[in-house]
């Protein structure tokens, strides 16, 4: 990993693994759904084991202005990682859905912003953060299903807008997000953990769904995520990449518009000049 400093008006996104991205936009740095533990499960020691380490070491990250936390499933909300970010890295704030605040405060964050769908607030360095709907669910035990809210985020500056989908099945929310925000420059969309479809379709997109979501959003560019990190479901660990190539061709979408990121490789984007 070689850290980058985006130019004015430029967005840089770096895929660390699963749904963990470093987003650099408008002078601010965000970390999405940070998971650095070896397992996606309780205490960071149970549950599915990583098939590859985080692509950017914690100590190599730049200063992080805020964590964006989509929901509380273990492959998205990792308590040991959050404690490290809050207490040792000194990340000043976290933004998440309703009901996740107590856990964030236990992790050590003082500034915790709990948001409902479509709630918006000022972010660091003049950004604006909006929590947007997703078709998913939440739970960390057998007894707390849907007790806290799940969703995605749109991060805006005057020059760019980045959408982080979190987890979602394919649904009408994508068209609504595209309608409300008009110009999504970069959409970070999940493509993995989708088999068997009879069970997973409502909660996780497959690559064909992700391409449909890209089109519904009207995104200038999309970037794949939620693949190649944890073996969560029945498809092969590399199957989502092959399936995405097929889906792009089948739906006549330019492959250059939907990137398969290298792990730890910063991708840069800039809105076209009017």
PDB file of C-alpha atoms in Angstrom:
ATOM      1  CA  UNK A   1       0.000   0.000   0.000  1.00  0.00           C
ATOM      2  CA  UNK A   2       1.320   3.392  -1.003  1.00  0.00           C
ATOM      3  CA  UNK A   3      -0.707   6.215   0.573  1.00  0.00           C
ATOM      4  CA  UNK A   4      -2.090   8.802  -1.812  1.00  0.00           C
ATOM      5  CA  UNK A   5      -3.178  12.387  -1.353  1.00  0.00           C
ATOM      6  CA  UNK A   6      -6.082  13.062  -3.716  1.00  0.00           C
ATOM      7  CA  UNK A   7      -5.968  16.300  -5.663  1.00  0.00           C
ATOM      8  CA  UNK A   8      -8.724  18.848  -5.216  1.00  0.00           C
ATOM      9  CA  UNK A   9     -11.947  17.485  -6.682  1.00  0.00           C
ATOM     10  CA  UNK A  10     -10.581  13.933  -6.765  1.00  0.00           C
ATOM     11  CA  UNK A  11     -11.819  10.884  -4.846  1.00  0.00           C
ATOM     12  CA  UNK A  12      -9.568   7.992  -3.834  1.00  0.00           C
ATOM     13  CA  UNK A  13     -10.946   4.661  -2.598  1.00  0.00           C
ATOM     14  CA  UNK A  14      -8.754   1.823  -1.339  1.00  0.00           C
ATOM     15  CA  UNK A  15     -10.162  -1.691  -0.842  1.00  0.00           C
ATOM     16  CA  UNK A  16      -8.852  -3.210   2.391  1.00  0.00           C
ATOM     17  CA  UNK A  17     -11.110  -6.279   2.417  1.00  0.00           C
ATOM     18  CA  UNK A  18     -14.776  -7.349   2.679  1.00  0.00           C
ATOM     19  CA  UNK A  19     -16.618  -4.002   3.133  1.00  0.00           C
ATOM     20  CA  UNK A  20     -13.656  -2.090   4.567  1.00  0.00           C
ATOM     21  CA  UNK A  21     -12.607   0.841   2.402  1.00  0.00           C
ATOM     22  CA  UNK A  22     -10.479   3.892   2.952  1.00  0.00           C
ATOM     23  CA  UNK A  23     -12.399   6.738   1.274  1.00  0.00           C
ATOM     24  CA  UNK A  24     -10.505   9.995   0.768  1.00  0.00           C
ATOM     25  CA  UNK A  25     -12.698  12.862  -0.410  1.00  0.00           C
ATOM     26  CA  UNK A  26     -12.640  16.629   0.031  1.00  0.00           C
ATOM     27  CA  UNK A  27      -9.655  16.496   2.384  1.00  0.00           C
ATOM     28  CA  UNK A  28     -11.412  13.991   4.701  1.00  0.00           C
ATOM     29  CA  UNK A  29     -10.604  10.318   5.265  1.00  0.00           C
ATOM     30  CA  UNK A  30     -13.307   7.784   6.139  1.00  0.00           C
ATOM     31  CA  UNK A  31     -13.044   4.121   7.036  1.00  0.00           C
ATOM     32  CA  UNK A  32     -16.085   1.975   6.221  1.00  0.00           C
ATOM     33  CA  UNK A  33     -17.104  -1.101   8.235  1.00  0.00           C
ATOM     34  CA  UNK A  34     -13.561  -1.688   9.548  1.00  0.00           C
ATOM     35  CA  UNK A  35     -12.767  -5.358  10.206  1.00  0.00           C
ATOM     36  CA  UNK A  36      -9.159  -6.242  11.037  1.00  0.00           C
ATOM     37  CA  UNK A  37      -9.758  -9.391  13.099  1.00  0.00           C
ATOM     38  CA  UNK A  38      -8.880 -12.848  11.773  1.00  0.00           C
ATOM     39  CA  UNK A  39     -12.456 -14.103  12.147  1.00  0.00           C
ATOM     40  CA  UNK A  40     -15.875 -12.607  11.363  1.00  0.00           C
ATOM     41  CA  UNK A  41     -17.478 -13.589  14.656  1.00  0.00           C
ATOM     42  CA  UNK A  42     -17.608 -12.982  18.402  1.00  0.00           C
ATOM     43  CA  UNK A  43     -14.438 -11.674  20.051  1.00  0.00           C
ATOM     44  CA  UNK A  44     -12.674 -11.638  16.676  1.00  0.00           C
ATOM     45  CA  UNK A  45     -11.759 -15.304  17.289  1.00  0.00           C
ATOM     46  CA  UNK A  46     -14.887 -17.233  16.270  1.00  0.00           C
ATOM     47  CA  UNK A  47     -16.743 -17.499  12.990  1.00  0.00           C
ATOM     48  CA  UNK A  48     -15.416 -17.643   9.397  1.00  0.00           C
ATOM     49  CA  UNK A  49     -11.660 -17.097   9.095  1.00  0.00           C
ATOM     50  CA  UNK A  50     -10.127 -14.573   6.713  1.00  0.00           C
ATOM     51  CA  UNK A  51      -8.691 -16.012   3.525  1.00  0.00           C
ATOM     52  CA  UNK A  52      -6.376 -12.996   3.129  1.00  0.00           C
ATOM     53  CA  UNK A  53      -5.131 -10.395   5.611  1.00  0.00           C
ATOM     54  CA  UNK A  54      -6.264  -6.766   5.545  1.00  0.00           C
ATOM     55  CA  UNK A  55      -4.635  -5.182   2.523  1.00  0.00           C
ATOM     56  CA  UNK A  56      -3.573  -2.058   4.436  1.00  0.00           C
ATOM     57  CA  UNK A  57      -2.010  -2.449   7.865  1.00  0.00           C
ATOM     58  CA  UNK A  58      -3.668  -0.430  10.605  1.00  0.00           C
ATOM     59  CA  UNK A  59      -0.417   1.444  11.256  1.00  0.00           C
ATOM     60  CA  UNK A  60      -0.164   2.429   7.575  1.00  0.00           C
ATOM     61  CA  UNK A  61      -3.561   4.129   7.459  1.00  0.00           C
ATOM     62  CA  UNK A  62      -3.598   7.926   7.274  1.00  0.00           C
ATOM     63  CA  UNK A  63      -5.359   9.885  10.003  1.00  0.00           C
ATOM     64  CA  UNK A  64      -9.033   8.842   9.894  1.00  0.00           C
ATOM     65  CA  UNK A  65     -11.659  11.548  10.409  1.00  0.00           C
ATOM     66  CA  UNK A  66     -14.659   9.240  10.893  1.00  0.00           C
ATOM     67  CA  UNK A  67     -15.821   5.652  10.755  1.00  0.00           C
ATOM     68  CA  UNK A  68     -18.931   4.890   8.693  1.00  0.00           C
ATOM     69  CA  UNK A  69     -20.629   1.783  10.093  1.00  0.00           C
ATOM     70  CA  UNK A  70     -23.443   0.301   7.993  1.00  0.00           C
ATOM     71  CA  UNK A  71     -24.843  -2.359  10.373  1.00  0.00           C
ATOM     72  CA  UNK A  72     -23.929  -4.750  13.138  1.00  0.00           C
ATOM     73  CA  UNK A  73     -23.211  -8.089  11.437  1.00  0.00           C
ATOM     74  CA  UNK A  74     -19.838  -9.489  12.447  1.00  0.00           C
ATOM     75  CA  UNK A  75     -18.231  -9.116   9.029  1.00  0.00           C
ATOM     76  CA  UNK A  76     -19.049  -5.382   9.197  1.00  0.00           C
ATOM     77  CA  UNK A  77     -18.927  -4.476  12.895  1.00  0.00           C
ATOM     78  CA  UNK A  78     -15.781  -5.832  14.545  1.00  0.00           C
ATOM     79  CA  UNK A  79     -15.541  -4.732  18.178  1.00  0.00           C
ATOM     80  CA  UNK A  80     -11.755  -5.299  18.597  1.00  0.00           C
ATOM     81  CA  UNK A  81     -11.033  -3.197  15.520  1.00  0.00           C
ATOM     82  CA  UNK A  82     -13.360  -0.413  16.679  1.00  0.00           C
ATOM     83  CA  UNK A  83     -11.729  -0.338  20.114  1.00  0.00           C
ATOM     84  CA  UNK A  84      -8.306  -0.011  18.500  1.00  0.00           C
ATOM     85  CA  UNK A  85      -9.476   2.800  16.221  1.00  0.00           C
ATOM     86  CA  UNK A  86     -11.165   4.739  19.016  1.00  0.00           C
ATOM     87  CA  UNK A  87      -8.590   4.301  21.777  1.00  0.00           C
ATOM     88  CA  UNK A  88      -5.232   3.863  20.074  1.00  0.00           C
ATOM     89  CA  UNK A  89      -5.748   5.607  16.743  1.00  0.00           C
ATOM     90  CA  UNK A  90      -7.926   8.329  18.260  1.00  0.00           C
ATOM     91  CA  UNK A  91     -10.537   8.383  15.489  1.00  0.00           C
ATOM     92  CA  UNK A  92     -12.817  11.219  16.616  1.00  0.00           C
ATOM     93  CA  UNK A  93     -16.259  10.060  15.527  1.00  0.00           C
ATOM     94  CA  UNK A  94     -18.438   7.305  14.144  1.00  0.00           C
ATOM     95  CA  UNK A  95     -21.645   7.496  12.102  1.00  0.00           C
ATOM     96  CA  UNK A  96     -24.079   4.588  12.106  1.00  0.00           C
ATOM     97  CA  UNK A  97     -27.726   3.534  12.146  1.00  0.00           C
ATOM     98  CA  UNK A  98     -30.187   3.921  14.997  1.00  0.00           C
ATOM     99  CA  UNK A  99     -29.544   1.662  17.968  1.00  0.00           C
ATOM    100  CA  UNK A 100     -25.826   1.064  17.396  1.00  0.00           C
ATOM    101  CA  UNK A 101     -24.740   3.954  19.620  1.00  0.00           C
ATOM    102  CA  UNK A 102     -24.293   2.039  22.913  1.00  0.00           C
ATOM    103  CA  UNK A 103     -21.875  -0.414  21.337  1.00  0.00           C
ATOM    104  CA  UNK A 104     -19.908   2.410  19.723  1.00  0.00           C
ATOM    105  CA  UNK A 105     -19.591   4.200  23.058  1.00  0.00           C
ATOM    106  CA  UNK A 106     -18.413   0.989  24.742  1.00  0.00           C
ATOM    107  CA  UNK A 107     -15.746   0.775  22.039  1.00  0.00           C
ATOM    108  CA  UNK A 108     -14.486   4.187  23.136  1.00  0.00           C
ATOM    109  CA  UNK A 109     -15.990   6.678  20.697  1.00  0.00           C
ATOM    110  CA  UNK A 110     -17.160   9.906  22.302  1.00  0.00           C
ATOM    111  CA  UNK A 111     -18.817  11.433  19.233  1.00  0.00           C
ATOM    112  CA  UNK A 112     -21.408   8.912  18.032  1.00  0.00           C
ATOM    113  CA  UNK A 113     -24.021   9.937  15.472  1.00  0.00           C
ATOM    114  CA  UNK A 114     -27.005   7.572  15.167  1.00  0.00           C
ATOM    115  CA  UNK A 115     -28.981   8.142  11.980  1.00  0.00           C
ATOM    116  CA  UNK A 116     -32.329   7.100  10.543  1.00  0.00           C
ATOM    117  CA  UNK A 117     -32.733   6.529   6.810  1.00  0.00           C
ATOM    118  CA  UNK A 118     -32.345   9.803   4.892  1.00  0.00           C
ATOM    119  CA  UNK A 119     -30.933  11.625   7.932  1.00  0.00           C
ATOM    120  CA  UNK A 120     -28.091  13.924   6.936  1.00  0.00           C
ATOM    121  CA  UNK A 121     -25.452  15.798   8.897  1.00  0.00           C
ATOM    122  CA  UNK A 122     -22.293  17.837   8.281  1.00  0.00           C
ATOM    123  CA  UNK A 123     -19.156  15.720   8.160  1.00  0.00           C
ATOM    124  CA  UNK A 124     -15.465  16.557   8.523  1.00  0.00           C
ATOM    125  CA  UNK A 125     -13.773  19.051   6.180  1.00  0.00           C
ATOM    126  CA  UNK A 126     -17.053  20.354   4.776  1.00  0.00           C
ATOM    127  CA  UNK A 127     -18.402  16.987   3.650  1.00  0.00           C
ATOM    128  CA  UNK A 128     -22.034  15.994   4.072  1.00  0.00           C
ATOM    129  CA  UNK A 129     -23.060  12.504   5.208  1.00  0.00           C
ATOM    130  CA  UNK A 130     -26.457  10.920   4.538  1.00  0.00           C
ATOM    131  CA  UNK A 131     -27.585   7.525   5.831  1.00  0.00           C
ATOM    132  CA  UNK A 132     -29.571   5.781   3.100  1.00  0.00           C
ATOM    133  CA  UNK A 133     -31.789   2.665   2.977  1.00  0.00           C
ATOM    134  CA  UNK A 134     -30.716  -0.884   2.219  1.00  0.00           C
ATOM    135  CA  UNK A 135     -32.619  -4.160   2.002  1.00  0.00           C
ATOM    136  CA  UNK A 136     -30.958  -6.154   4.757  1.00  0.00           C
ATOM    137  CA  UNK A 137     -31.278  -6.862   8.501  1.00  0.00           C
ATOM    138  CA  UNK A 138     -29.263  -6.762  11.711  1.00  0.00           C
ATOM    139  CA  UNK A 139     -28.370  -9.016  14.638  1.00  0.00           C
ATOM    140  CA  UNK A 140     -25.421 -10.180  16.712  1.00  0.00           C
ATOM    141  CA  UNK A 141     -27.230 -12.770  18.830  1.00  0.00           C
ATOM    142  CA  UNK A 142     -30.324 -14.980  18.364  1.00  0.00           C
ATOM    143  CA  UNK A 143     -32.313 -12.446  20.399  1.00  0.00           C
ATOM    144  CA  UNK A 144     -31.674  -9.036  18.789  1.00  0.00           C
ATOM    145  CA  UNK A 145     -32.759  -9.478  15.160  1.00  0.00           C
ATOM    146  CA  UNK A 146     -33.681  -6.133  13.553  1.00  0.00           C
ATOM    147  CA  UNK A 147     -33.226  -4.254  16.827  1.00  0.00           C
ATOM    148  CA  UNK A 148     -30.740  -1.826  15.273  1.00  0.00           C
ATOM    149  CA  UNK A 149     -30.886  -0.112  11.888  1.00  0.00           C
ATOM    150  CA  UNK A 150     -28.881  -1.032   8.787  1.00  0.00           C
ATOM    151  CA  UNK A 151     -28.171   1.062   5.711  1.00  0.00           C
ATOM    152  CA  UNK A 152     -25.565   2.708   3.503  1.00  0.00           C
ATOM    153  CA  UNK A 153     -23.983   6.144   3.248  1.00  0.00           C
ATOM    154  CA  UNK A 154     -23.619   8.909   0.685  1.00  0.00           C
ATOM    155  CA  UNK A 155     -20.664  11.223   1.267  1.00  0.00           C
ATOM    156  CA  UNK A 156     -20.856  14.490  -0.655  1.00  0.00           C
ATOM    157  CA  UNK A 157     -18.655  17.458  -1.400  1.00  0.00           C
ATOM    158  CA  UNK A 158     -19.324  20.188  -3.986  1.00  0.00           C
ATOM    159  CA  UNK A 159     -17.084  18.223  -6.365  1.00  0.00           C
ATOM    160  CA  UNK A 160     -18.025  14.564  -5.806  1.00  0.00           C
ATOM    161  CA  UNK A 161     -20.432  12.070  -4.257  1.00  0.00           C
ATOM    162  CA  UNK A 162     -19.498   8.579  -3.053  1.00  0.00           C
ATOM    163  CA  UNK A 163     -22.084   5.921  -2.162  1.00  0.00           C
ATOM    164  CA  UNK A 164     -21.173   3.042   0.159  1.00  0.00           C
ATOM    165  CA  UNK A 165     -23.943   0.440   0.028  1.00  0.00           C
ATOM    166  CA  UNK A 166     -23.041  -1.658   3.076  1.00  0.00           C
ATOM    167  CA  UNK A 167     -25.019  -4.887   2.560  1.00  0.00           C
ATOM    168  CA  UNK A 168     -28.197  -5.086   0.515  1.00  0.00           C
ATOM    169  CA  UNK A 169     -30.343  -7.297  -1.629  1.00  0.00           C
ATOM    170  CA  UNK A 170     -31.401  -5.839  -4.958  1.00  0.00           C
ATOM    171  CA  UNK A 171     -34.342  -3.512  -4.361  1.00  0.00           C
ATOM    172  CA  UNK A 172     -36.008  -0.216  -5.382  1.00  0.00           C
ATOM    173  CA  UNK A 173     -33.809   1.757  -2.964  1.00  0.00           C
ATOM    174  CA  UNK A 174     -31.104   2.090  -5.613  1.00  0.00           C
ATOM    175  CA  UNK A 175     -33.325   4.004  -8.024  1.00  0.00           C
ATOM    176  CA  UNK A 176     -34.495   6.234  -5.174  1.00  0.00           C
ATOM    177  CA  UNK A 177     -30.913   6.987  -4.083  1.00  0.00           C
ATOM    178  CA  UNK A 178     -29.988   7.805  -7.661  1.00  0.00           C
ATOM    179  CA  UNK A 179     -33.030  10.045  -7.997  1.00  0.00           C
ATOM    180  CA  UNK A 180     -32.342  11.943  -4.782  1.00  0.00           C
ATOM    181  CA  UNK A 181     -28.631  12.506  -5.290  1.00  0.00           C
ATOM    182  CA  UNK A 182     -28.568  12.863  -9.049  1.00  0.00           C
ATOM    183  CA  UNK A 183     -24.889  12.296  -9.632  1.00  0.00           C
ATOM    184  CA  UNK A 184     -23.212   9.425  -7.789  1.00  0.00           C
ATOM    185  CA  UNK A 185     -19.607   9.580  -8.912  1.00  0.00           C
ATOM    186  CA  UNK A 186     -18.440   6.368  -7.208  1.00  0.00           C
ATOM    187  CA  UNK A 187     -20.689   3.569  -5.889  1.00  0.00           C
ATOM    188  CA  UNK A 188     -19.145   0.885  -3.680  1.00  0.00           C
ATOM    189  CA  UNK A 189     -21.384  -2.146  -4.293  1.00  0.00           C
ATOM    190  CA  UNK A 190     -21.325  -5.666  -2.780  1.00  0.00           C
ATOM    191  CA  UNK A 191     -21.005  -8.605  -5.183  1.00  0.00           C
ATOM    192  CA  UNK A 192     -20.413 -11.622  -2.901  1.00  0.00           C
ATOM    193  CA  UNK A 193     -22.031 -13.964  -0.353  1.00  0.00           C
ATOM    194  CA  UNK A 194     -25.017 -14.756  -2.576  1.00  0.00           C
ATOM    195  CA  UNK A 195     -25.550 -18.538  -2.780  1.00  0.00           C
ATOM    196  CA  UNK A 196     -27.955 -20.277  -2.490  1.00  0.00           C
ATOM    197  CA  UNK A 197     -30.228 -17.704  -4.107  1.00  0.00           C
ATOM    198  CA  UNK A 198     -33.448 -19.041  -2.572  1.00  0.00           C
ATOM    199  CA  UNK A 199     -32.074 -17.982   0.811  1.00  0.00           C
ATOM    200  CA  UNK A 200     -29.668 -15.132   0.090  1.00  0.00           C
ATOM    201  CA  UNK A 201     -31.401 -13.127  -2.669  1.00  0.00           C
ATOM    202  CA  UNK A 202     -33.394 -10.921  -0.295  1.00  0.00           C
ATOM    203  CA  UNK A 203     -30.316  -9.847   1.660  1.00  0.00           C
ATOM    204  CA  UNK A 204     -27.243 -10.064  -0.607  1.00  0.00           C
ATOM    205  CA  UNK A 205     -26.891  -9.106  -4.262  1.00  0.00           C
ATOM    206  CA  UNK A 206     -25.145 -11.371  -6.680  1.00  0.00           C
ATOM    207  CA  UNK A 207     -22.970  -9.770  -9.393  1.00  0.00           C
ATOM    208  CA  UNK A 208     -25.865  -9.521 -11.874  1.00  0.00           C
ATOM    209  CA  UNK A 209     -27.903  -7.691  -9.229  1.00  0.00           C
ATOM    210  CA  UNK A 210     -24.973  -5.394  -8.516  1.00  0.00           C
ATOM    211  CA  UNK A 211     -24.757  -4.418 -12.187  1.00  0.00           C
ATOM    212  CA  UNK A 212     -28.493  -3.673 -12.146  1.00  0.00           C
ATOM    213  CA  UNK A 213     -27.957  -1.535  -9.031  1.00  0.00           C
ATOM    214  CA  UNK A 214     -25.139   0.328 -10.799  1.00  0.00           C
ATOM    215  CA  UNK A 215     -27.513   1.123 -13.634  1.00  0.00           C
ATOM    216  CA  UNK A 216     -30.376   2.097 -11.306  1.00  0.00           C
ATOM    217  CA  UNK A 217     -28.113   4.492  -9.423  1.00  0.00           C
ATOM    218  CA  UNK A 218     -26.901   6.115 -12.617  1.00  0.00           C
ATOM    219  CA  UNK A 219     -23.407   5.866 -11.122  1.00  0.00           C
ATOM    220  CA  UNK A 220     -20.523   7.179 -13.177  1.00  0.00           C
ATOM    221  CA  UNK A 221     -18.327   4.455 -11.719  1.00  0.00           C
ATOM    222  CA  UNK A 222     -18.882   1.500  -9.404  1.00  0.00           C
ATOM    223  CA  UNK A 223     -16.359  -0.499  -7.404  1.00  0.00           C
ATOM    224  CA  UNK A 224     -16.945  -4.091  -6.253  1.00  0.00           C
ATOM    225  CA  UNK A 225     -16.671  -5.101  -2.601  1.00  0.00           C
ATOM    226  CA  UNK A 226     -17.781  -7.850  -0.198  1.00  0.00           C
ATOM    227  CA  UNK A 227     -15.760 -10.561  -1.924  1.00  0.00           C
ATOM    228  CA  UNK A 228     -12.517 -12.482  -1.553  1.00  0.00           C
ATOM    229  CA  UNK A 229     -12.120 -11.973   2.206  1.00  0.00           C
ATOM    230  CA  UNK A 230     -14.360 -14.334   4.199  1.00  0.00           C
ATOM    231  CA  UNK A 231     -15.964 -17.554   2.956  1.00  0.00           C
ATOM    232  CA  UNK A 232     -19.512 -16.817   4.138  1.00  0.00           C
ATOM    233  CA  UNK A 233     -21.728 -18.707   1.693  1.00  0.00           C
ATOM    234  CA  UNK A 234     -21.760 -21.534  -0.814  1.00  0.00           C
ATOM    235  CA  UNK A 235     -20.171 -19.948  -3.898  1.00  0.00           C
ATOM    236  CA  UNK A 236     -16.410 -20.235  -4.423  1.00  0.00           C
ATOM    237  CA  UNK A 237     -14.234 -17.484  -3.008  1.00  0.00           C
ATOM    238  CA  UNK A 238     -13.305 -16.246  -6.522  1.00  0.00           C
ATOM    239  CA  UNK A 239     -16.692 -16.897  -8.143  1.00  0.00           C
ATOM    240  CA  UNK A 240     -18.016 -13.319  -7.703  1.00  0.00           C
ATOM    241  CA  UNK A 241     -15.250 -11.881  -9.892  1.00  0.00           C
ATOM    242  CA  UNK A 242     -15.943 -14.289 -12.751  1.00  0.00           C
ATOM    243  CA  UNK A 243     -19.673 -13.732 -12.417  1.00  0.00           C
ATOM    244  CA  UNK A 244     -19.249  -9.949 -12.479  1.00  0.00           C
ATOM    245  CA  UNK A 245     -17.341 -10.092 -15.783  1.00  0.00           C
ATOM    246  CA  UNK A 246     -20.190 -12.183 -17.223  1.00  0.00           C
ATOM    247  CA  UNK A 247     -22.903  -9.865 -15.856  1.00  0.00           C
ATOM    248  CA  UNK A 248     -21.263  -6.746 -17.282  1.00  0.00           C
ATOM    249  CA  UNK A 249     -21.085  -8.323 -20.725  1.00  0.00           C
ATOM    250  CA  UNK A 250     -24.632  -9.694 -20.502  1.00  0.00           C
ATOM    251  CA  UNK A 251     -26.064  -6.310 -19.498  1.00  0.00           C
ATOM    252  CA  UNK A 252     -23.912  -4.366 -21.997  1.00  0.00           C
ATOM    253  CA  UNK A 253     -22.194  -2.279 -19.315  1.00  0.00           C
ATOM    254  CA  UNK A 254     -18.676  -1.076 -20.079  1.00  0.00           C
ATOM    255  CA  UNK A 255     -16.299  -3.034 -17.841  1.00  0.00           C
ATOM    256  CA  UNK A 256     -14.363   0.190 -17.307  1.00  0.00           C
ATOM    257  CA  UNK A 257     -17.364   1.601 -15.437  1.00  0.00           C
ATOM    258  CA  UNK A 258     -17.403  -1.167 -12.794  1.00  0.00           C
ATOM    259  CA  UNK A 259     -13.997  -1.783 -11.271  1.00  0.00           C
ATOM    260  CA  UNK A 260     -12.816  -4.939  -9.540  1.00  0.00           C
ATOM    261  CA  UNK A 261     -10.341  -3.355  -7.132  1.00  0.00           C
ATOM    262  CA  UNK A 262      -6.998  -4.820  -6.290  1.00  0.00           C
ATOM    263  CA  UNK A 263      -6.592  -5.368  -2.565  1.00  0.00           C
ATOM    264  CA  UNK A 264      -4.762  -2.339  -1.185  1.00  0.00           C
ATOM    265  CA  UNK A 265      -4.755  -0.521  -4.536  1.00  0.00           C
ATOM    266  CA  UNK A 266      -5.973   3.100  -4.388  1.00  0.00           C
ATOM    267  CA  UNK A 267      -8.371   3.937  -7.209  1.00  0.00           C
ATOM    268  CA  UNK A 268      -8.795   7.590  -8.162  1.00  0.00           C
ATOM    269  CA  UNK A 269     -11.866   9.186  -9.670  1.00  0.00           C
ATOM    270  CA  UNK A 270     -12.755  12.677 -10.821  1.00  0.00           C
ATOM    271  CA  UNK A 271     -16.088  14.081 -11.980  1.00  0.00           C
ATOM    272  CA  UNK A 272     -15.957  15.017 -15.675  1.00  0.00           C
ATOM    273  CA  UNK A 273     -15.755  18.731 -16.408  1.00  0.00           C
ATOM    274  CA  UNK A 274     -19.015  20.292 -17.560  1.00  0.00           C
TER     275      UNK A 274
END
